[in-house]
XYZ file of C-alpha atoms in Angstrom:
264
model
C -25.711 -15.674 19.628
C -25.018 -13.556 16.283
C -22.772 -16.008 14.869
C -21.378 -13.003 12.547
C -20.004 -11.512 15.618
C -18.515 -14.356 16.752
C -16.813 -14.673 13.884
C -15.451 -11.269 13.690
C -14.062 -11.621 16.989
C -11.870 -14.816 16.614
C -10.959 -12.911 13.186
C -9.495 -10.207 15.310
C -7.705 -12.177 17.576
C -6.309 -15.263 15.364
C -5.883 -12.874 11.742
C -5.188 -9.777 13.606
C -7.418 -7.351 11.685
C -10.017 -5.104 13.034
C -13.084 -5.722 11.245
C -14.493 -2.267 12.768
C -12.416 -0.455 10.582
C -13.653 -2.072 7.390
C -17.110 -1.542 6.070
C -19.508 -4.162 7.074
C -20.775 -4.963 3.673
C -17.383 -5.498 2.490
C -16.460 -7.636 5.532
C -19.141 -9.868 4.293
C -18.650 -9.856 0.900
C -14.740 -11.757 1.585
C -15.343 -13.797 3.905
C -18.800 -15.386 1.581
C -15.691 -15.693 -1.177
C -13.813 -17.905 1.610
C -17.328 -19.920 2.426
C -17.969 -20.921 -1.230
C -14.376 -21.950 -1.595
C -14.395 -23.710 1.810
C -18.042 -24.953 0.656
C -19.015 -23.883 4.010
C -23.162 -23.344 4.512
C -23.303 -20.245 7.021
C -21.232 -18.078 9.211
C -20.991 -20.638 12.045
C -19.867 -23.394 9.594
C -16.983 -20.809 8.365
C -16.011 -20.306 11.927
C -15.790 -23.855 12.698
C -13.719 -24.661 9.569
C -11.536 -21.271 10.176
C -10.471 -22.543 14.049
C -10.375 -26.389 12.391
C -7.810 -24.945 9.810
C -4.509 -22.782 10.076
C -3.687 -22.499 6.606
C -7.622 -20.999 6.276
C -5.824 -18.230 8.070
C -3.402 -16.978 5.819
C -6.147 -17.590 2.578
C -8.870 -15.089 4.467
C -5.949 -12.460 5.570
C -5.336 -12.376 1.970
C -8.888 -11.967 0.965
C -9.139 -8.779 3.570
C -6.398 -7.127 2.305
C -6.500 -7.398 -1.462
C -3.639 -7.289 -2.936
C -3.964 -6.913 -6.643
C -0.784 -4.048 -7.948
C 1.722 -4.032 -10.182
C 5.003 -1.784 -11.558
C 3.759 1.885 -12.341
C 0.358 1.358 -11.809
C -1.170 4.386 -13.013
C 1.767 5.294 -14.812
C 0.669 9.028 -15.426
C 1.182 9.092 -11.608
C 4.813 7.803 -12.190
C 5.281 9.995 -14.773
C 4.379 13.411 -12.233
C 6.226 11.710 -9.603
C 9.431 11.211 -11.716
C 9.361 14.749 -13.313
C 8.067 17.243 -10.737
C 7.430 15.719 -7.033
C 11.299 14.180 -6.351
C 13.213 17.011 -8.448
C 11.657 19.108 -6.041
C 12.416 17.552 -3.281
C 15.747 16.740 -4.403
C 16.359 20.375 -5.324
C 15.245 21.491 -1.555
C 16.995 18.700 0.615
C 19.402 16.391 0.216
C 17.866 13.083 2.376
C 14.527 12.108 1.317
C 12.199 10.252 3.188
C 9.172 8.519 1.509
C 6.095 5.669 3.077
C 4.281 3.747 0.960
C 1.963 2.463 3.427
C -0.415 -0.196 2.637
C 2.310 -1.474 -0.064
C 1.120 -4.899 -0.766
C 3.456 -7.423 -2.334
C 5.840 -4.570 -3.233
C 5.388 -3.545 -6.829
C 4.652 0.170 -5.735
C 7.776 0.726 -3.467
C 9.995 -0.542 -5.912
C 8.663 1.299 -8.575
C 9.293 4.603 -6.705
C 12.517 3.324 -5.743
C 13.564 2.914 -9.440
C 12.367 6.491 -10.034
C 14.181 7.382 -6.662
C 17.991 5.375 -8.330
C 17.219 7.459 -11.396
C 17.174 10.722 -9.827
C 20.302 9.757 -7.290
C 22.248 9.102 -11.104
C 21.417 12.808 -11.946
C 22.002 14.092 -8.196
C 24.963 12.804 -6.549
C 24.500 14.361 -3.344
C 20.707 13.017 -2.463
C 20.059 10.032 -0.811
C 16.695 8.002 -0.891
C 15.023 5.450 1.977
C 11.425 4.270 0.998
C 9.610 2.812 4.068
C 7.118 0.042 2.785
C 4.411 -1.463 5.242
C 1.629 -3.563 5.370
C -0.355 -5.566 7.924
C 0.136 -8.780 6.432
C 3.352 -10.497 7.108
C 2.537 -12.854 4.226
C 2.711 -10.253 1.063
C 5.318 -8.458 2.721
C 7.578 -11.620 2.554
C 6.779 -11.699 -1.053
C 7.546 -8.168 -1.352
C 10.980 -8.286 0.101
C 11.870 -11.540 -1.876
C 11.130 -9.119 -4.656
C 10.649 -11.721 -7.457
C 7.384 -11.128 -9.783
C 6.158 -12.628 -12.931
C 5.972 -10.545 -16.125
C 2.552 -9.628 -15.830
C 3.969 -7.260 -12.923
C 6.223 -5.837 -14.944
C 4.166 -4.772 -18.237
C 4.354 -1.178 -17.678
C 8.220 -1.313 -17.323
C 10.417 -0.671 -20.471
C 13.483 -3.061 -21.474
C 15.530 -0.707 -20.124
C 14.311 -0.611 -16.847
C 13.792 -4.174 -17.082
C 17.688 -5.121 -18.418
C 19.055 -2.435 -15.731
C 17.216 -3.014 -12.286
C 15.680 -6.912 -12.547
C 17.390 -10.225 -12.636
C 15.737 -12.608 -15.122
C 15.347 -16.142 -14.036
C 15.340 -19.106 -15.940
C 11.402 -20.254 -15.025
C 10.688 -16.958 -16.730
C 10.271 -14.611 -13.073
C 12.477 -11.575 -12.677
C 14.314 -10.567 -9.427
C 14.530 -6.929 -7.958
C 18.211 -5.827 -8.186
C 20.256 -5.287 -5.150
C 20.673 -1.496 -5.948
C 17.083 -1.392 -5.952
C 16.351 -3.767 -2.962
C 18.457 -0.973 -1.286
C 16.576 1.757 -1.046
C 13.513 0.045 0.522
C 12.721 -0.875 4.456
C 9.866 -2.988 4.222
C 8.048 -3.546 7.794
C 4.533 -4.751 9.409
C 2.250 -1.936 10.358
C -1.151 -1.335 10.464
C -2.828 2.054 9.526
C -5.475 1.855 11.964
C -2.576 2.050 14.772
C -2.559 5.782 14.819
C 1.513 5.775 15.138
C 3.067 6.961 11.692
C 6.195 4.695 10.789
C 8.081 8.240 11.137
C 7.468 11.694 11.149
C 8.939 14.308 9.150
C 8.264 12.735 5.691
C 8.319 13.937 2.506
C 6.497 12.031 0.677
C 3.534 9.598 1.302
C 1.761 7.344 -1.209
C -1.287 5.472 -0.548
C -4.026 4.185 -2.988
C -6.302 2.141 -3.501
C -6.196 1.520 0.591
C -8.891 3.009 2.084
C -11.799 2.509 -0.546
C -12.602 -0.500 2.055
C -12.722 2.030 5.406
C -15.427 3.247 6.949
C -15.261 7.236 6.872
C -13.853 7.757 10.546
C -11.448 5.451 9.806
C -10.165 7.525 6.609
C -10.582 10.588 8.547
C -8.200 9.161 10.801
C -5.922 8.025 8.548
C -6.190 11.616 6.983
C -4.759 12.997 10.273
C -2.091 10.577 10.649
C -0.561 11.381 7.379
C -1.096 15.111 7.840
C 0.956 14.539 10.943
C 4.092 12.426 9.550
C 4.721 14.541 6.659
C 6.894 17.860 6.818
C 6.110 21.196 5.609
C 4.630 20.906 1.661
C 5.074 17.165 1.750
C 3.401 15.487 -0.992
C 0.560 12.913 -0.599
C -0.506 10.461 -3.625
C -4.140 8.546 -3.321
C -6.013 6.168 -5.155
C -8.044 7.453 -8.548
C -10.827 7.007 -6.894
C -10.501 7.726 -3.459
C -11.080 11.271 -1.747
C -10.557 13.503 1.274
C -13.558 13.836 3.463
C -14.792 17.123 3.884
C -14.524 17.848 7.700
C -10.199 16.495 6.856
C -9.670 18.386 3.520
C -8.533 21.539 4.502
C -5.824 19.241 5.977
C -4.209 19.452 2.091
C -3.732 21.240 -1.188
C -4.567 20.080 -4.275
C -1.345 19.410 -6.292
C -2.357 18.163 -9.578
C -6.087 17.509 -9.558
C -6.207 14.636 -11.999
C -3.680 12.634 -10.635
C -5.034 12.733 -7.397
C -1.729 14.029 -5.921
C -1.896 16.476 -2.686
C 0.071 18.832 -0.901
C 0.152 19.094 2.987
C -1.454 22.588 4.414
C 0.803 25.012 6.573
């Protein structure tokens, strides 16, 4: 029996991700992080200790999905975001709809919400709902706690800081209310094929799909193209691309930031 296959399959069933949509190699790669840590010998010793031990879990789930992200990541992207992609919007609707799928523990959501409660200051008449998702239930309880230490929180000035976080006495800081807000945060996973709406203006998500096989980006390519409205905007990692046979799909917005528009 390949014991590797094995494994994938109770991964499937008891973690609920689909190994099928991640490269092999990288597969491999985190669950040999778990072994040494679990200082287990081979792939049938793993799966042995993995059904032996809930709490193993939770620990691979987070090793699948990485989750390493913090406020205004990138900030040049911010920056384009906060100057050019939501007073756009803002100036041609007055609801705007934005999913940052794959959103981790939540630093990127509320970022773009802050962004989002600066430009409602300026625009009375616009309102703002960010849909956050993930497929792990863990990080997404983290991210709706909203409380981050202040390596998270480097790239954000004092007055952000003073103005949308609650500082906490064992030196944390909590996501204000105002902020909390704007943001629906929900379990989804990419590889469904059902966006978590349609119509959007906006969708962000990098640093995702680097660990996809290329169907499964193409896919995800076609999903996106599908939820957003006419000239919505779509933000990807630095280093991540559009396939050829799915990038006529979008416009290039502004190149260097890796920001794209959706084709008529």
């Amino acid at each position: 029996m390949d014991e590797f296959a094995s494994l994938q399959r109770s991964i499937e069933r008891l973690v609920r991700i689909k190994c099928s949509n991640y490269k092999e190699d990288y597969i491999k790669r985190r669950i040999l992080s778990r072994m040494r840590l679990t200082n287990t010998a081979d792939f049938e010793a793993y799966h042995k200790y993995l059904l032996a031990n809930p709490q193993e879990l939770d620990l691979l789930r987070n090793a699948l999905t990485i989750n390493v992200t913090k406020f205004f990541r990138d900030p040049e992207v911010f920056e384009v975001i906060r100057r050019e992609i939501l007073p756009d919007l803002a100036h041609r609707k007055n609801s705007l709809r934005i999913w940052c799928a794959g959103c981790a523990t939540g630093e990127e959501p509320y970022s773009i919400a802050i962004l989002a409660h600066e430009l409602m200051a300026l625009h009375k008449n616009v309102s703002v709902t960010i849909y956050a998702t993930d497929i792990d239930t863990v990080v997404l309880q983290k991210a709706m706690a909203g409380v981050y230490d202040r390596k998270a929180l480097e790239n954000v000035d004092d007055k952000r800081l003073r103005k949308h976080f609650i500082s906490h006495e064992d030196g944390t800081f909590e996501v204000c209310s105002h902020i909390k807000s704007l943001v629906k945060f929900r379990e989804h996973d990419l590889m469904s094929g059902v966006p978590i709406a349609r119509y959007l203006d906006a969708i962000t998500c990098r640093n995702v799909t680097i660990y996809f096989t290329e169907k499964q980006k193409n896919d995800l390519t076609h999903l996106f193209y599908s939820a957003l409205a006419a000239d919505g905007y779509y933000v990807i990692g630095k280093t991540e691309y559009l396939a050829r046979e799915v990038e006529h799909l979008f416009v290039p917005y502004n190149t260097m930031q890796k920001i794209l528009r959706r084709a008529a």
